Short mmCIF file of C-alpha atoms and ligand atoms in Angstrom, two decimals:
data_model
loop_
_atom_site.label_atom_id
_atom_site.label_comp_id
_atom_site.label_asym_id
_atom_site.label_seq_id
_atom_site.Cartn_x
_atom_site.Cartn_y
_atom_site.Cartn_z
CA UNK J 42 -145.55 -69.93 58.53
CA UNK J 43 -145.82 -70.07 62.29
CA UNK J 44 -149.08 -70.56 64.09
CA UNK J 45 -150.40 -67.97 66.50
CA UNK J 46 -150.03 -70.30 69.44
CA UNK J 47 -146.35 -70.84 68.53
CA UNK J 48 -145.74 -67.13 68.14
CA UNK J 49 -147.26 -66.48 71.51
CA UNK J 50 -144.79 -68.74 73.25
CA UNK J 51 -141.81 -66.95 74.74
CA UNK J 52 -138.21 -68.04 74.42
CA UNK J 53 -137.52 -70.18 77.50
CA UNK J 54 -140.68 -72.26 77.17
CA UNK J 55 -139.89 -75.93 77.75
CA UNK J 56 -139.92 -78.26 74.75
CA UNK J 57 -142.73 -80.31 76.31
CA UNK J 58 -144.99 -77.29 76.71
CA UNK J 59 -144.13 -76.05 73.23
CA UNK J 60 -145.01 -79.41 71.69
CA UNK J 61 -148.28 -79.48 73.63
CA UNK J 62 -149.24 -75.97 72.51
CA UNK J 63 -148.27 -76.66 68.92
CA UNK J 64 -150.45 -79.75 68.93
CA UNK J 65 -153.45 -77.55 69.72
CA UNK J 66 -152.98 -75.83 66.36
CA UNK J 67 -153.57 -79.07 64.46
CA UNK J 68 -157.24 -79.86 64.17
CA UNK J 69 -158.03 -83.45 65.27
CA UNK J 70 -154.50 -84.04 66.58
CA UNK J 71 -154.63 -86.74 69.23
CA UNK J 72 -151.17 -86.23 70.67
CA UNK J 73 -149.37 -89.21 69.13
CA UNK J 74 -146.93 -87.09 67.11
CA UNK J 75 -146.34 -84.92 70.18
CA UNK J 76 -145.51 -88.00 72.23
CA UNK J 77 -143.22 -89.25 69.48
CA UNK J 78 -141.28 -85.97 69.44
CA UNK J 79 -140.94 -86.19 73.21
CA UNK J 80 -139.64 -89.77 72.88
CA UNK J 81 -136.97 -88.56 70.44
CA UNK J 82 -136.01 -85.72 72.77
CA UNK J 83 -135.70 -88.15 75.68
CA UNK J 84 -133.44 -90.49 73.73
CA UNK J 85 -131.30 -87.54 72.63
CA UNK J 86 -130.74 -86.55 76.26
CA UNK J 87 -129.50 -90.05 77.02
CA UNK J 88 -127.29 -90.15 73.92
CA UNK J 89 -125.97 -86.66 74.74
CA UNK J 90 -125.01 -87.88 78.21
CA UNK J 91 -123.15 -90.87 76.73
CA UNK J 92 -121.32 -88.58 74.30
CA UNK J 93 -120.30 -86.21 77.08
CA UNK J 94 -118.58 -88.90 79.09
CA UNK J 95 -117.34 -90.97 76.16
CA UNK J 96 -113.67 -90.43 76.93
CA UNK J 97 -114.12 -91.66 80.51
CA UNK J 98 -115.76 -94.95 79.63
CA UNK J 99 -114.83 -97.56 77.10
CA UNK J 100 -117.24 -96.39 74.41
CA UNK J 101 -114.99 -94.65 71.92
CA UNK J 102 -113.48 -96.35 68.90
CA UNK J 103 -114.71 -98.89 66.41
CA UNK J 104 -117.29 -101.51 67.29
CA UNK J 105 -115.61 -104.03 65.02
CA UNK J 106 -118.38 -104.39 62.50
CA UNK J 107 -119.49 -102.58 59.32
CA UNK J 108 -122.99 -101.26 58.75
CA UNK J 109 -125.09 -101.82 55.62
CA UNK J 110 -123.20 -99.00 53.89
CA UNK J 111 -119.90 -100.86 54.39
CA UNK J 112 -118.74 -98.21 56.86
CA UNK J 113 -117.05 -99.06 60.12
CA UNK J 114 -119.51 -98.74 63.01
CA UNK J 115 -118.28 -96.85 66.04
CA UNK J 116 -119.30 -97.97 69.51
CA UNK J 117 -121.27 -94.75 69.98
CA UNK J 118 -123.11 -95.37 66.68
CA UNK J 119 -124.29 -98.66 68.12
CA UNK J 120 -125.19 -97.18 71.50
CA UNK J 121 -127.15 -94.32 69.91
CA UNK J 122 -129.01 -96.79 67.71
CA UNK J 123 -130.00 -98.85 70.76
CA UNK J 124 -131.11 -95.78 72.72
CA UNK J 125 -133.28 -94.32 69.97
CA UNK J 126 -134.81 -97.68 69.17
CA UNK J 127 -135.61 -98.31 72.80
CA UNK J 128 -137.25 -94.91 73.25
CA UNK J 129 -139.31 -95.30 70.07
CA UNK J 130 -140.36 -98.87 70.86
CA UNK J 131 -141.27 -98.08 74.46
CA UNK J 132 -143.03 -94.88 73.40
CA UNK J 133 -145.54 -96.94 71.42
CA UNK J 134 -146.37 -94.43 68.65
CA UNK J 135 -144.18 -95.98 65.97
CA UNK J 136 -144.83 -99.24 64.09
CA UNK J 137 -141.50 -99.30 62.22
CA UNK J 138 -138.05 -97.73 62.26
CA UNK J 139 -135.47 -97.39 59.54
CA UNK J 140 -131.98 -96.80 60.93
CA UNK J 141 -128.73 -96.09 59.16
CA UNK J 142 -127.22 -98.72 61.41
CA UNK J 143 -129.47 -101.62 60.38
CA UNK J 144 -130.03 -103.32 57.04
CA UNK J 145 -133.77 -103.91 57.29
CA UNK J 146 -136.80 -102.07 58.55
CA UNK J 147 -137.12 -102.63 62.30
CA UNK J 148 -140.53 -103.86 63.42
CA UNK J 149 -141.42 -102.39 66.79
CA UNK J 150 -144.40 -104.76 67.28
CA UNK J 151 -146.52 -101.70 68.10
CA UNK J 152 -148.98 -102.61 65.37
CA UNK J 153 -151.29 -99.78 66.37
CA UNK J 154 -148.56 -97.15 66.09
CA UNK J 155 -149.57 -94.60 63.45
CA UNK J 156 -146.07 -93.43 62.52
CA UNK J 157 -142.76 -94.65 61.15
CA UNK J 158 -139.39 -93.01 61.77
CA UNK J 159 -136.29 -92.97 59.56
CA UNK J 160 -133.22 -92.02 61.58
CA UNK J 161 -129.48 -91.59 61.48
CA UNK J 162 -128.92 -92.10 65.22
CA UNK J 163 -125.43 -90.60 65.25
CA UNK J 164 -124.14 -88.78 62.22
CA UNK J 165 -120.53 -87.75 61.75
CA UNK J 166 -118.90 -90.99 62.86
CA UNK J 167 -115.41 -89.81 62.00
CA UNK J 168 -115.74 -87.02 64.58
CA UNK J 169 -116.98 -89.13 67.49
CA UNK J 170 -113.60 -89.83 69.08
CA UNK J 171 -112.17 -86.35 68.75
CA UNK J 172 -114.72 -84.22 70.62
CA UNK J 173 -116.09 -82.59 67.49
CA UNK J 174 -119.81 -81.90 67.03
CA UNK J 175 -121.98 -84.82 65.93
CA UNK J 176 -125.72 -85.16 65.48
CA UNK J 177 -128.91 -87.18 65.09
CA UNK J 178 -131.21 -86.69 62.09
CA UNK J 179 -134.80 -87.94 61.93
CA UNK J 180 -137.79 -88.00 59.62
CA UNK J 181 -141.35 -88.97 60.61
CA UNK J 182 -144.17 -90.26 58.37
CA UNK J 183 -147.75 -91.23 59.02
CA UNK J 184 -147.94 -94.87 57.96
CA UNK J 185 -149.80 -95.80 54.79
CA UNK J 186 -150.20 -99.46 55.76
CA UNK J 187 -153.30 -100.43 57.75
CA UNK J 188 -153.31 -99.86 61.51
CA UNK J 189 -152.95 -103.14 63.37
CA UNK J 190 -150.41 -104.64 60.95
CA UNK J 191 -146.58 -104.55 60.80
CA UNK J 192 -144.83 -101.60 59.11
CA UNK J 193 -144.14 -102.01 55.40
CA UNK J 194 -141.54 -100.90 52.86
CA UNK J 195 -144.19 -98.55 51.38
CA UNK J 196 -144.49 -96.72 54.70
CA UNK J 197 -140.92 -95.51 54.17
CA UNK J 198 -141.22 -94.89 50.42
CA UNK J 199 -143.64 -91.98 50.57
CA UNK J 200 -141.18 -89.30 49.46
CA UNK J 201 -139.92 -86.18 51.16
CA UNK J 202 -143.07 -84.11 50.75
CA UNK J 203 -145.11 -86.47 52.90
CA UNK J 204 -142.94 -86.09 55.98
CA UNK J 205 -145.11 -85.27 58.99
CA UNK J 206 -142.13 -83.89 60.86
CA UNK J 207 -138.37 -83.77 60.54
CA UNK J 208 -135.49 -82.59 62.65
CA UNK J 209 -132.07 -83.03 64.11
CA UNK J 210 -130.20 -82.87 67.36
CA UNK J 211 -126.75 -81.29 67.33
CA UNK J 212 -124.43 -82.36 70.14
CA UNK J 213 -122.15 -79.35 69.91
CA UNK J 214 -120.87 -76.61 72.20
CA UNK J 215 -124.41 -76.89 73.48
CA UNK J 216 -126.98 -79.49 72.51
CA UNK J 217 -129.83 -78.20 70.37
CA UNK J 218 -132.88 -79.83 68.88
CA UNK J 219 -134.28 -78.29 65.70
CA UNK J 220 -137.47 -79.56 64.13
CA UNK J 221 -140.42 -78.74 61.93
CA UNK J 222 -143.92 -80.11 61.69
CA UNK J 223 -144.51 -78.06 58.56
CA UNK J 224 -145.25 -74.84 60.43
CA UNK J 225 -141.87 -73.21 60.59
CA UNK J 226 -138.59 -74.31 62.10
CA UNK J 227 -137.89 -73.94 65.79
CA UNK J 228 -134.82 -74.59 67.88
CA UNK J 229 -134.53 -75.74 71.49
CA UNK J 230 -131.38 -75.60 73.59
CA UNK J 231 -130.64 -78.19 76.25
CA UNK J 232 -130.05 -76.95 79.78
CA UNK J 233 -127.85 -79.59 81.31
CA UNK J 234 -128.45 -79.01 84.99
CA UNK J 235 -132.23 -78.98 84.56
CA UNK J 236 -132.32 -81.81 82.02
CA UNK J 237 -134.69 -79.87 79.78
CA UNK J 238 -134.75 -78.46 76.26
CA UNK J 239 -135.88 -74.81 76.21
CA UNK J 240 -137.27 -72.86 73.26
CA UNK J 241 -134.35 -70.71 72.02
CA UNK J 242 -134.74 -69.74 68.33
CA UNK J 243 -138.24 -69.08 67.02
CA UNK J 244 -139.30 -69.55 63.42
CA UNK J 245 -135.76 -69.72 61.99
CA UNK J 246 -135.37 -68.09 58.59
CA UNK J 247 -132.21 -68.84 56.66
CA UNK J 248 -130.42 -65.79 55.21
CA UNK J 249 -131.25 -65.59 51.53
CA UNK J 250 -127.57 -65.67 50.64
CA UNK J 251 -124.32 -66.22 52.50
CA UNK J 252 -120.53 -66.30 52.43
CA UNK J 253 -119.92 -69.80 53.72
CA UNK J 254 -119.34 -72.81 51.49
CA UNK J 255 -118.92 -76.26 52.99
CA UNK J 256 -117.42 -79.01 50.87
CA UNK J 257 -114.74 -81.69 51.19
CA UNK J 258 -112.00 -80.00 49.18
CA UNK J 259 -110.01 -83.23 48.93
CA UNK J 260 -112.36 -84.38 46.16
CA UNK J 261 -112.05 -81.16 44.15
CA UNK J 262 -110.40 -82.79 41.14
CA UNK J 263 -113.31 -85.23 40.86
CA UNK J 264 -116.02 -82.58 40.67
CA UNK J 265 -117.86 -81.63 37.47
CA UNK J 266 -116.85 -78.32 35.83
CA UNK J 267 -120.11 -76.66 36.97
CA UNK J 268 -119.30 -77.42 40.62
CA UNK J 269 -115.70 -76.34 40.20
CA UNK J 270 -116.74 -73.03 38.68
CA UNK J 271 -119.22 -72.43 41.50
CA UNK J 272 -116.52 -73.05 44.12
CA UNK J 273 -114.00 -70.93 42.23
CA UNK J 274 -116.45 -68.01 42.22
CA UNK J 275 -117.27 -68.49 45.90
CA UNK J 276 -113.55 -68.36 46.72
CA UNK J 277 -113.06 -64.98 45.11
CA UNK J 278 -116.30 -63.43 46.34
CA UNK J 279 -115.84 -60.81 49.00
CA UNK J 280 -115.82 -62.19 52.54
CA UNK J 281 -116.05 -65.83 51.45
CA UNK J 282 -115.34 -68.49 54.03
CA UNK J 283 -114.73 -72.21 53.65
CA UNK J 284 -116.06 -74.14 56.65
CA UNK J 285 -116.25 -77.92 56.73
CA UNK J 286 -116.54 -79.93 59.93
CA UNK J 287 -117.35 -83.23 58.26
CA UNK J 288 -120.40 -83.58 60.51
CA UNK J 289 -123.41 -82.85 58.36
CA UNK J 290 -125.57 -81.64 61.23
CA UNK J 291 -122.92 -79.21 62.43
CA UNK J 292 -122.18 -77.85 58.97
CA UNK J 293 -125.90 -77.61 58.20
CA UNK J 294 -126.86 -75.87 61.45
CA UNK J 295 -124.14 -73.23 61.12
CA UNK J 296 -125.12 -72.49 57.52
CA UNK J 297 -128.82 -72.41 58.40
CA UNK J 298 -128.21 -69.67 60.93
CA UNK J 299 -125.48 -67.72 59.11
CA UNK J 300 -126.29 -68.32 55.45
CA UNK J 301 -124.25 -70.49 53.14
CA UNK J 302 -124.19 -73.71 51.17
CA UNK J 303 -123.27 -77.34 51.89
CA UNK J 304 -122.24 -79.42 48.89
CA UNK J 305 -121.74 -83.16 48.54
CA UNK J 306 -121.39 -83.75 44.80
CA UNK J 307 -120.76 -87.15 43.21
CA UNK J 308 -117.20 -88.43 43.65
CA UNK J 309 -115.42 -91.41 42.14
CA UNK J 310 -116.04 -93.39 45.31
CA UNK J 311 -119.61 -92.15 45.83
CA UNK J 312 -121.03 -91.80 42.32
CA UNK J 313 -124.58 -91.30 43.61
CA UNK J 314 -123.40 -89.00 46.39
CA UNK J 315 -122.54 -90.06 49.91
CA UNK J 316 -125.46 -88.84 51.97
CA UNK J 317 -128.57 -90.95 52.53
CA UNK J 318 -131.88 -89.76 51.13
CA UNK J 319 -134.37 -90.94 53.71
CA UNK J 320 -132.71 -90.05 56.99
CA UNK J 321 -130.25 -87.31 56.00
CA UNK J 322 -131.37 -85.43 52.90
CA UNK J 323 -135.18 -85.49 53.13
CA UNK J 324 -135.35 -84.19 56.70
CA UNK J 325 -132.78 -81.45 56.10
CA UNK J 326 -134.51 -80.52 52.84
CA UNK J 327 -137.83 -80.07 54.64
CA UNK J 328 -136.20 -77.91 57.29
CA UNK J 329 -134.57 -75.81 54.58
CA UNK J 330 -137.81 -75.35 52.68
CA UNK J 331 -139.57 -74.29 55.87
CA UNK J 332 -136.74 -71.86 56.64
CA UNK J 333 -136.68 -70.28 53.16
CA UNK J 334 -133.62 -72.16 51.89
CA UNK J 335 -133.40 -74.80 49.15
CA UNK J 336 -132.17 -78.38 48.74
CA UNK J 337 -131.44 -79.88 45.33
CA UNK J 338 -129.59 -82.88 43.93
CA UNK J 339 -128.49 -80.84 40.91
CA UNK J 340 -131.51 -81.45 38.72
CA UNK J 341 -134.45 -81.44 41.10
CA UNK J 342 -135.69 -80.47 44.53
CA UNK J 343 -134.59 -83.21 46.93
CA UNK J 344 -138.12 -83.38 48.35
CA UNK J 345 -139.37 -84.44 44.89
CA UNK J 346 -136.97 -87.37 44.47
CA UNK J 347 -138.93 -90.61 44.21
CA UNK J 348 -137.30 -93.13 46.56
CA UNK J 349 -136.67 -96.71 45.53
CA UNK J 350 -134.43 -98.06 48.30
CA UNK J 351 -134.43 -97.56 52.05
CA UNK J 352 -130.70 -96.81 52.19
CA UNK J 353 -130.67 -94.82 48.94
CA UNK J 354 -127.87 -92.29 48.47
CA UNK J 355 -128.33 -88.80 47.16
CA UNK J 356 -126.23 -85.98 45.75
CA UNK J 357 -126.94 -82.99 47.99
CA UNK J 358 -126.67 -79.23 47.69
CA UNK J 359 -128.23 -77.61 50.73
CA UNK J 360 -128.31 -73.93 51.40
CA UNK J 361 -129.39 -70.35 51.06
CA UNK J 362 -131.84 -69.73 48.24
CA UNK J 363 -129.69 -67.45 46.10
CA UNK J 364 -126.64 -69.71 46.31
CA UNK J 365 -128.64 -72.78 45.31
CA UNK J 366 -130.31 -70.84 42.47
CA UNK J 367 -126.86 -69.90 41.18
CA UNK J 368 -125.51 -73.45 41.47
CA UNK J 369 -128.62 -74.87 39.80
CA UNK J 370 -128.18 -72.60 36.77
CA UNK J 371 -124.60 -73.76 36.35
CA UNK J 372 -125.49 -77.45 36.68
CA UNK J 373 -128.45 -77.17 34.30
CA UNK J 374 -126.62 -75.08 31.71
CA UNK J 375 -123.85 -77.53 30.86
P1 AHM L 498 -121.89 -90.98 58.43
O1 AHM L 498 -123.36 -91.08 58.38
O2 AHM L 498 -121.22 -92.30 58.20
O3 AHM L 498 -121.39 -90.31 59.67
O4 AHM L 498 -121.44 -90.11 57.15
C1 AHM L 498 -122.06 -88.90 56.90
C2 AHM L 498 -121.05 -87.82 57.05
C3 AHM L 498 -121.65 -86.46 57.18
O5 AHM L 498 -121.90 -86.13 58.51
C4 AHM L 498 -120.58 -85.59 56.63
O6 AHM L 498 -121.07 -84.37 56.16
C5 AHM L 498 -119.99 -86.44 55.55
O7 AHM L 498 -120.27 -87.77 55.90
C6 AHM L 498 -118.53 -86.27 55.46
O8 AHM L 498 -118.05 -87.06 54.43
P2 AHM L 498 -116.54 -86.89 53.93
O9 AHM L 498 -115.69 -87.37 55.06
O10 AHM L 498 -116.46 -87.75 52.72
O11 AHM L 498 -116.32 -85.45 53.63
MG1 MG L 499 -124.96 -90.25 58.67
#
């Protein structure tokens, strides 16, 4: 569903104006969420600039420390984390942040901030040093803790359906920001010389089916028979294409526009899946639902998963409706 004011906005409208106009369609909106989205866009411009000149400065490679997930942090992971935190703290709308890069909830000391943000500041770490697309993924909630107090664990444990907004930034052949506030999915493309995001794809609808499947084939032997049979059938279907960048945002964005499915089943190493629920799967699941696609963990809609941990992992099948319906039948009928 897209509001009339959104529909009336032409391609080429700046992100700031779009956000302002969209705000008018929410009764009683005071502009805090709008400001928060602008803060995220600002940080993404700064991170995008750092990424673009990464090879010229000493910011590629490992930082020399592991994050909470036991994964090696890259220097750009750390820089992106600092940039997003700074923008969100200075912006003042957020009382707490959950970042993939930090163990605990980050208190911003903005006790009057009405929102919390869960974020993967730079996703696709293995692609950072080789000029391949990477991204930022974010999820926004209205806090449930009282205004005037620090953010709480419960603020982040509300579940996917209570997201106030969700989105991602893809630093690819061009930089795009895609987000939803629950009224459709819109995409904005960054114009480098002007330093602005411009409205480029209105009310994105995912094709109901597709030819693309995206999965790390190296784990094939570890997959359950239902997943293997799905992949086997995809391979022999007419026009099928395997496409896997290894950057979730890039794989997701391509499939969103062209139709297809992204799969990260359980593996021996990642028995609960690899992707993170709060700042990878929930936001992409909301975008999919808004765009007519589906996101499941095999047995349920990802948005219905009840969270228990801030860095919880999740099995993820994200894609076009018909492909997910097919996969779901196979998984459920074993
Ligand atoms: P990260 O958050 O450490 O970057 O890991 C998430 C990434 C996703 O972007 C990508 O889809 C997936 O991990 C790739 O995993 P694998 O290399 O196991 O295929
Ligand atoms: Mg990630």
